[in-house]
PDB file of C-alpha atoms in Angstrom:
ATOM      1  CA  ALA A1075      89.336  64.255 108.445  1.00 54.00           C
ATOM      2  CA  GLU A1076      89.950  61.005 110.330  1.00 63.00           C
ATOM      3  CA  ASN A1077      91.258  62.919 113.361  1.00 67.00           C
ATOM      4  CA  GLN A1078      88.020  64.916 113.410  1.00 66.00           C
ATOM      5  CA  GLY A1079      85.877  61.795 113.157  1.00 67.00           C
ATOM      6  CA  ILE A1080      84.750  62.526 109.589  1.00 66.00           C
ATOM      7  CA  ASN A1081      84.235  59.242 107.771  1.00 69.00           C
ATOM      8  CA  GLU A1082      82.665  60.551 104.586  1.00 73.00           C
ATOM      9  CA  MET A1083      83.753  63.412 102.373  1.00 70.00           C
ATOM     10  CA  PRO A1084      81.222  66.254 102.188  1.00 72.00           C
ATOM     11  CA  PRO A1085      79.680  66.839  98.744  1.00 80.00           C
ATOM     12  CA  ILE A1086      81.617  69.117  96.374  1.00 82.00           C
ATOM     13  CA  ASP A1087      79.777  71.368  93.937  1.00 85.00           C
ATOM     14  CA  HIS A1088      80.986  72.123  90.418  1.00 87.00           C
ATOM     15  CA  LYS A1089      82.418  75.511  91.360  1.00 88.00           C
ATOM     16  CA  GLU A1090      84.566  74.066  94.149  1.00 86.00           C
ATOM     17  CA  LEU A1091      85.688  71.204  91.920  1.00 85.00           C
ATOM     18  CA  GLY A1092      86.646  73.700  89.225  1.00 88.00           C
ATOM     19  CA  CYS A1093      88.696  75.685  91.750  1.00 84.00           C
ATOM     20  CA  HIS A1094      90.615  72.549  92.753  1.00 81.00           C
ATOM     21  CA  LEU A1095      91.313  71.696  89.101  1.00 85.00           C
ATOM     22  CA  PHE A1096      92.517  75.247  88.463  1.00 83.00           C
ATOM     23  CA  ASP A1097      94.900  74.987  91.428  1.00 79.00           C
ATOM     24  CA  PHE A1098      96.448  71.822  89.994  1.00 80.00           C
ATOM     25  CA  LEU A1099      96.729  73.247  86.468  1.00 81.00           C
ATOM     26  CA  PHE A1100      98.263  76.485  87.716  1.00 76.00           C
ATOM     27  CA  ALA A1101     100.806  74.693  89.912  1.00 73.00           C
ATOM     28  CA  ALA A1102     101.709  72.171  87.218  1.00 76.00           C
ATOM     29  CA  GLN A1103     102.182  74.782  84.501  1.00 81.00           C
ATOM     30  CA  ASP A1104     102.966  78.296  85.714  1.00 84.00           C
ATOM     31  CA  ALA A1105     104.880  77.420  88.883  1.00 86.00           C
ATOM     32  CA  SER A1106     106.915  74.679  87.206  1.00 89.00           C
ATOM     33  CA  THR A1107     107.751  76.881  84.213  1.00 91.00           C
ATOM     34  CA  SER A1108     108.936  79.617  86.567  1.00 93.00           C
ATOM     35  CA  SER A1109     111.362  77.204  88.263  1.00 95.00           C
ATOM     36  CA  LEU A1110     112.685  75.915  84.926  1.00 95.00           C
ATOM     37  CA  LEU A1111     113.453  79.456  83.770  1.00 95.00           C
ATOM     38  CA  TRP A1112     115.220  80.369  87.006  1.00 96.00           C
ATOM     39  CA  ALA A1113     117.212  77.123  86.917  1.00 97.00           C
ATOM     40  CA  ILE A1114     118.616  78.077  83.503  1.00 96.00           C
ATOM     41  CA  THR A1115     119.263  81.645  84.628  1.00 95.00           C
ATOM     42  CA  LEU A1116     121.064  80.668  87.832  1.00 97.00           C
ATOM     43  CA  LEU A1117     123.146  77.885  86.267  1.00 97.00           C
ATOM     44  CA  ASP A1118     124.233  80.216  83.469  1.00 96.00           C
ATOM     45  CA  SER A1119     125.463  82.766  86.006  1.00 95.00           C
ATOM     46  CA  HIS A1120     127.152  80.101  88.189  1.00 97.00           C
ATOM     47  CA  PRO A1121     129.324  78.002  85.837  1.00 97.00           C
ATOM     48  CA  ASP A1122     131.072  76.276  88.740  1.00 98.00           C
ATOM     49  CA  ILE A1123     127.773  74.882  89.965  1.00 98.00           C
ATOM     50  CA  LEU A1124     126.791  73.918  86.423  1.00 98.00           C
ATOM     51  CA  GLN A1125     130.027  71.953  86.076  1.00 98.00           C
ATOM     52  CA  ARG A1126     129.369  70.101  89.336  1.00 98.00           C
ATOM     53  CA  VAL A1127     125.897  69.157  88.110  1.00 98.00           C
ATOM     54  CA  ARG A1128     127.281  67.864  84.822  1.00 98.00           C
ATOM     55  CA  SER A1129     129.968  65.869  86.590  1.00 98.00           C
ATOM     56  CA  GLU A1130     127.489  64.257  88.980  1.00 98.00           C
ATOM     57  CA  VAL A1131     124.921  63.427  86.307  1.00 98.00           C
ATOM     58  CA  THR A1132     127.382  61.912  83.816  1.00 96.00           C
ATOM     59  CA  ASN A1133     128.823  59.720  86.579  1.00 97.00           C
ATOM     60  CA  ILE A1134     125.341  58.300  87.125  1.00 98.00           C
ATOM     61  CA  TRP A1135     123.689  58.430  83.682  1.00 96.00           C
ATOM     62  CA  ASN A1136     125.140  58.172  80.177  1.00 92.00           C
ATOM     63  CA  PRO A1137     123.444  60.849  78.029  1.00 89.00           C
ATOM     64  CA  GLU A1138     124.097  58.778  74.890  1.00 86.00           C
ATOM     65  CA  SER A1139     122.816  55.486  76.253  1.00 85.00           C
ATOM     66  CA  ASP A1140     119.249  55.828  74.896  1.00 83.00           C
ATOM     67  CA  GLU A1141     118.135  54.887  78.405  1.00 89.00           C
ATOM     68  CA  PRO A1142     115.875  57.205  80.407  1.00 91.00           C
ATOM     69  CA  ILE A1143     116.974  58.451  83.798  1.00 94.00           C
ATOM     70  CA  THR A1144     115.453  56.119  86.386  1.00 95.00           C
ATOM     71  CA  ALA A1145     113.957  56.929  89.776  1.00 94.00           C
ATOM     72  CA  ASP A1146     116.935  55.244  91.455  1.00 97.00           C
ATOM     73  CA  GLN A1147     119.341  57.433  89.475  1.00 97.00           C
ATOM     74  CA  ILE A1148     117.423  60.557  90.441  1.00 96.00           C
ATOM     75  CA  ARG A1149     117.809  59.563  94.098  1.00 96.00           C
ATOM     76  CA  GLU A1150     121.582  59.308  93.554  1.00 98.00           C
ATOM     77  CA  MET A1151     121.790  62.869  92.187  1.00 98.00           C
ATOM     78  CA  LYS A1152     122.182  64.496  95.598  1.00 98.00           C
ATOM     79  CA  PHE A1153     123.838  67.701  94.426  1.00 98.00           C
ATOM     80  CA  THR A1154     121.486  68.147  91.476  1.00 98.00           C
ATOM     81  CA  ALA A1155     118.564  67.785  93.892  1.00 98.00           C
ATOM     82  CA  ALA A1156     120.186  70.400  96.142  1.00 98.00           C
ATOM     83  CA  VAL A1157     120.417  72.731  93.133  1.00 98.00           C
ATOM     84  CA  ALA A1158     116.712  72.207  92.437  1.00 98.00           C
ATOM     85  CA  ARG A1159     115.761  72.995  96.029  1.00 97.00           C
ATOM     86  CA  GLU A1160     117.972  76.079  96.071  1.00 97.00           C
ATOM     87  CA  VAL A1161     116.338  77.323  92.864  1.00 98.00           C
ATOM     88  CA  VAL A1162     112.947  77.000  94.545  1.00 96.00           C
ATOM     89  CA  ARG A1163     114.201  78.665  97.739  1.00 96.00           C
ATOM     90  CA  ILE A1164     115.835  81.700  96.200  1.00 96.00           C
ATOM     91  CA  ARG A1165     113.124  82.181  93.557  1.00 96.00           C
ATOM     92  CA  ALA A1166     109.925  80.746  95.004  1.00 93.00           C
ATOM     93  CA  PRO A1167     107.461  80.708  92.068  1.00 91.00           C
ATOM     94  CA  ALA A1168     104.487  81.861  94.152  1.00 87.00           C
ATOM     95  CA  THR A1169     105.724  84.743  96.284  1.00 88.00           C
ATOM     96  CA  MET A1170     102.576  84.874  98.422  1.00 87.00           C
ATOM     97  CA  VAL A1171     100.044  82.147  99.202  1.00 83.00           C
ATOM     98  CA  PRO A1172      96.779  83.391 100.751  1.00 85.00           C
ATOM     99  CA  HIS A1173      95.233  81.590 103.710  1.00 85.00           C
ATOM    100  CA  ILE A1174      92.013  82.152 105.652  1.00 90.00           C
ATOM    101  CA  ALA A1175      92.321  82.125 109.434  1.00 92.00           C
ATOM    102  CA  GLY A1176      90.196  79.235 110.696  1.00 91.00           C
ATOM    103  CA  GLU A1177      90.054  80.713 114.191  1.00 95.00           C
ATOM    104  CA  ASP A1178      91.245  83.761 116.115  1.00 96.00           C
ATOM    105  CA  PHE A1179      95.036  83.616 116.077  1.00 93.00           C
ATOM    106  CA  PRO A1180      97.251  85.552 118.535  1.00 94.00           C
ATOM    107  CA  LEU A1181     100.056  86.859 116.343  1.00 90.00           C
ATOM    108  CA  THR A1182     101.618  88.886 119.171  1.00 92.00           C
ATOM    109  CA  GLU A1183     100.646  89.731 122.743  1.00 91.00           C
ATOM    110  CA  ASN A1184      98.835  92.811 121.473  1.00 93.00           C
ATOM    111  CA  TYR A1185      97.392  91.695 118.148  1.00 94.00           C
ATOM    112  CA  ILE A1186      94.996  88.896 117.249  1.00 96.00           C
ATOM    113  CA  ILE A1187      94.184  87.917 113.680  1.00 95.00           C
ATOM    114  CA  PRO A1188      90.385  87.511 113.676  1.00 96.00           C
ATOM    115  CA  LYS A1189      88.804  84.325 112.383  1.00 96.00           C
ATOM    116  CA  GLY A1190      87.947  84.605 108.686  1.00 96.00           C
ATOM    117  CA  THR A1191      90.758  87.057 107.899  1.00 96.00           C
ATOM    118  CA  ILE A1192      92.554  86.468 104.591  1.00 95.00           C
ATOM    119  CA  VAL A1193      96.288  86.427 105.334  1.00 92.00           C
ATOM    120  CA  PHE A1194      99.012  86.769 102.689  1.00 89.00           C
ATOM    121  CA  PRO A1195     102.265  85.403 104.188  1.00 86.00           C
ATOM    122  CA  SER A1196     105.320  86.260 102.089  1.00 90.00           C
ATOM    123  CA  VAL A1197     106.892  82.991 100.959  1.00 89.00           C
ATOM    124  CA  PHE A1198     109.545  84.956  99.074  1.00 91.00           C
ATOM    125  CA  ASP A1199     110.601  87.020 102.089  1.00 92.00           C
ATOM    126  CA  SER A1200     110.738  84.015 104.415  1.00 91.00           C
ATOM    127  CA  SER A1201     113.280  82.368 102.084  1.00 92.00           C
ATOM    128  CA  PHE A1202     115.728  85.163 102.902  1.00 93.00           C
ATOM    129  CA  GLN A1203     115.433  84.783 106.667  1.00 92.00           C
ATOM    130  CA  GLY A1204     117.513  82.427 108.793  1.00 91.00           C
ATOM    131  CA  PHE A1205     119.533  80.843 106.005  1.00 94.00           C
ATOM    132  CA  THR A1206     123.300  81.450 105.864  1.00 94.00           C
ATOM    133  CA  LYS A1207     123.961  84.297 103.394  1.00 96.00           C
ATOM    134  CA  PRO A1208     120.424  83.894 102.053  1.00 95.00           C
ATOM    135  CA  GLU A1209     120.940  86.162  99.033  1.00 96.00           C
ATOM    136  CA  ARG A1210     123.641  83.819  97.713  1.00 97.00           C
ATOM    137  CA  PHE A1211     122.813  80.940  95.335  1.00 98.00           C
ATOM    138  CA  ASP A1212     124.362  78.142  97.369  1.00 98.00           C
ATOM    139  CA  PRO A1213     122.998  74.603  96.763  1.00 98.00           C
ATOM    140  CA  ASP A1214     125.418  73.155  99.325  1.00 97.00           C
ATOM    141  CA  ARG A1215     123.150  74.511 102.060  1.00 96.00           C
ATOM    142  CA  PHE A1216     120.853  71.564 101.269  1.00 95.00           C
ATOM    143  CA  MET A1217     123.589  68.922 101.345  1.00 96.00           C
ATOM    144  CA  GLU A1218     123.987  66.497 104.236  1.00 92.00           C
ATOM    145  CA  GLY A1219     126.839  68.403 105.871  1.00 90.00           C
ATOM    146  CA  ARG A1220     124.736  71.539 106.414  1.00 93.00           C
ATOM    147  CA  GLN A1221     121.056  70.564 106.125  1.00 90.00           C
ATOM    148  CA  GLU A1222     119.842  74.142 106.309  1.00 94.00           C
ATOM    149  CA  ASP A1223     116.480  72.998 104.983  1.00 87.00           C
ATOM    150  CA  GLN A1224     116.007  71.213 108.316  1.00 90.00           C
ATOM    151  CA  ILE A1225     117.645  73.826 110.522  1.00 92.00           C
ATOM    152  CA  TYR A1226     115.572  76.625 108.956  1.00 92.00           C
ATOM    153  CA  LYS A1227     112.564  74.489 108.095  1.00 90.00           C
ATOM    154  CA  ARG A1228     110.151  77.212 109.169  1.00 89.00           C
ATOM    155  CA  ASN A1229     111.639  79.554 106.576  1.00 91.00           C
ATOM    156  CA  PHE A1230     111.519  77.156 103.612  1.00 91.00           C
ATOM    157  CA  LEU A1231     107.889  77.728 102.653  1.00 89.00           C
ATOM    158  CA  ALA A1232     107.913  77.420  98.866  1.00 89.00           C
ATOM    159  CA  PHE A1233     105.627  74.392  99.228  1.00 89.00           C
ATOM    160  CA  GLY A1234     103.802  75.597 102.304  1.00 85.00           C
ATOM    161  CA  ALA A1235     103.942  73.890 105.692  1.00 82.00           C
ATOM    162  CA  GLY A1236     101.979  71.617 107.970  1.00 81.00           C
ATOM    163  CA  ALA A1237      98.823  69.776 106.934  1.00 78.00           C
ATOM    164  CA  HIS A1238      98.348  71.988 103.890  1.00 76.00           C
ATOM    165  CA  GLN A1239     101.722  71.470 102.233  1.00 83.00           C
ATOM    166  CA  CYS A1240     101.662  71.282  98.447  1.00 83.00           C
ATOM    167  CA  VAL A1241     100.617  67.755  97.469  1.00 83.00           C
ATOM    168  CA  GLY A1242     102.802  67.999  94.364  1.00 85.00           C
ATOM    169  CA  GLN A1243     106.013  68.893  96.219  1.00 89.00           C
ATOM    170  CA  ARG A1244     107.860  65.662  95.437  1.00 92.00           C
ATOM    171  CA  TYR A1245     106.685  65.690  91.827  1.00 90.00           C
ATOM    172  CA  ALA A1246     107.790  69.308  91.394  1.00 92.00           C
ATOM    173  CA  ILE A1247     111.293  68.670  92.779  1.00 95.00           C
ATOM    174  CA  ASN A1248     111.746  65.459  90.763  1.00 95.00           C
ATOM    175  CA  HIS A1249     110.564  67.259  87.634  1.00 94.00           C
ATOM    176  CA  LEU A1250     113.068  70.042  88.232  1.00 97.00           C
ATOM    177  CA  VAL A1251     115.913  67.604  89.016  1.00 98.00           C
ATOM    178  CA  LEU A1252     115.192  65.671  85.821  1.00 96.00           C
ATOM    179  CA  PHE A1253     115.112  68.863  83.755  1.00 97.00           C
ATOM    180  CA  ILE A1254     118.365  70.192  85.229  1.00 98.00           C
ATOM    181  CA  ALA A1255     120.099  66.834  84.754  1.00 97.00           C
ATOM    182  CA  MET A1256     119.081  66.399  81.119  1.00 95.00           C
ATOM    183  CA  PHE A1257     119.300  70.027  80.016  1.00 96.00           C
ATOM    184  CA  SER A1258     122.757  70.478  81.539  1.00 96.00           C
ATOM    185  CA  THR A1259     124.264  67.332  80.028  1.00 95.00           C
ATOM    186  CA  LEU A1260     122.608  67.395  76.606  1.00 95.00           C
ATOM    187  CA  ILE A1261     122.799  71.124  75.886  1.00 94.00           C
ATOM    188  CA  ASP A1262     125.369  73.905  75.992  1.00 96.00           C
ATOM    189  CA  PHE A1263     123.567  77.154  76.635  1.00 95.00           C
ATOM    190  CA  LYS A1264     124.495  80.805  76.845  1.00 94.00           C
ATOM    191  CA  ARG A1265     122.115  83.444  78.049  1.00 92.00           C
ATOM    192  CA  GLU A1266     121.839  86.770  76.290  1.00 90.00           C
ATOM    193  CA  ARG A1267     122.431  89.127  79.182  1.00 88.00           C
ATOM    194  CA  VAL A1268     121.128  92.687  79.073  1.00 87.00           C
ATOM    195  CA  ASP A1269     120.696  95.381  81.716  1.00 89.00           C
ATOM    196  CA  GLY A1270     118.049  94.364  84.204  1.00 88.00           C
ATOM    197  CA  CYS A1271     117.702  90.830  82.843  1.00 88.00           C
ATOM    198  CA  ASP A1272     117.842  89.350  86.358  1.00 88.00           C
ATOM    199  CA  ASP A1273     115.079  91.609  87.641  1.00 92.00           C
ATOM    200  CA  ILE A1274     111.868  89.867  88.608  1.00 93.00           C
ATOM    201  CA  ALA A1275     108.651  90.114  86.598  1.00 92.00           C
ATOM    202  CA  TYR A1276     105.354  89.017  88.166  1.00 90.00           C
ATOM    203  CA  VAL A1277     103.071  87.146  85.737  1.00 86.00           C
ATOM    204  CA  PRO A1278     101.691  86.187  88.409  1.00 84.00           C
ATOM    205  CA  THR A1279     104.456  83.684  89.237  1.00 90.00           C
ATOM    206  CA  ILE A1280     107.925  85.212  89.031  1.00 92.00           C
ATOM    207  CA  VAL A1281     110.099  85.004  85.910  1.00 92.00           C
ATOM    208  CA  PRO A1282     113.258  86.783  84.699  1.00 93.00           C
ATOM    209  CA  LYS A1283     112.319  90.172  83.291  1.00 91.00           C
ATOM    210  CA  ASP A1284     113.886  89.380  79.893  1.00 88.00           C
ATOM    211  CA  ASP A1285     112.038  86.029  79.627  1.00 82.00           C
ATOM    212  CA  CYS A1286     115.424  84.249  79.786  1.00 88.00           C
ATOM    213  CA  ARG A1287     116.552  84.286  76.168  1.00 89.00           C
ATOM    214  CA  VAL A1288     119.305  81.702  75.652  1.00 93.00           C
ATOM    215  CA  PHE A1289     121.314  80.346  72.722  1.00 95.00           C
ATOM    216  CA  LEU A1290     121.445  76.546  72.566  1.00 94.00           C
ATOM    217  CA  THR A1291     123.931  74.166  70.974  1.00 94.00           C
ATOM    218  CA  GLN A1292     124.072  70.389  71.106  1.00 92.00           C
ATOM    219  CA  ARG A1293     126.539  69.221  73.741  1.00 91.00           C
ATOM    220  CA  CYS A1294     126.478  65.442  73.272  1.00 84.00           C
ATOM    221  CA  THR A1295     127.393  63.549  70.098  1.00 81.00           C
ATOM    222  CA  ARG A1296     123.731  62.728  69.551  1.00 81.00           C
ATOM    223  CA  PHE A1297     120.513  63.105  71.476  1.00 81.00           C
ATOM    224  CA  PRO A1298     119.194  59.938  73.118  1.00 78.00           C
ATOM    225  CA  SER A1299     115.975  58.602  71.630  1.00 73.00           C
ATOM    226  CA  LEU A1300     114.547  57.675  75.068  1.00 64.00           C
ATOM    227  CA  SER A1301     111.828  55.719  73.290  1.00 59.00           C
TER     228      SER A1301
END
């Protein structure tokens, strides 16, 4: 707005305000829940990665300390953060995010998207382009040695791109890192695997077809109170 010389926000009617509130509620609930389910699913099927998460987290935070995980500790959990980002890459909660073309846009030499056209770019499909062995669950692609999130930045679109990136991106990743860290260290879990359980169901975010049924047992001596 500042770049366009707009000093005051235009008035917003109740319908538009309601749409904005719905966007926030949907992103905070459905999209986050989708990522939590896929995190459990992918860690269960990759025990080596689960063990690395547990090792990193317990070196930084004592699950039986009754102390919450701090922001500084979250920043130290580099591999756990890479796991969270890989979960979002390989199973982007919103597979398509509609946009309206603000002006005529030349997509190719022979085709122009007319202004006002509703475009549905495939966030899911873009996540499988460019990246090394994109179909493989490989959190190390986001570690400092490889930095594929920077090399293939144009393909990592789970949170959008440019001026209209998701405003809750950092919150969503921190939420997922915190969940993975605590769930992995406090709980032993085993998924009930059946035929087709890893297939994708659209509800409208994506979730495991079997709703990710898992059996839980307490891993630590006692749960922290965190009060």
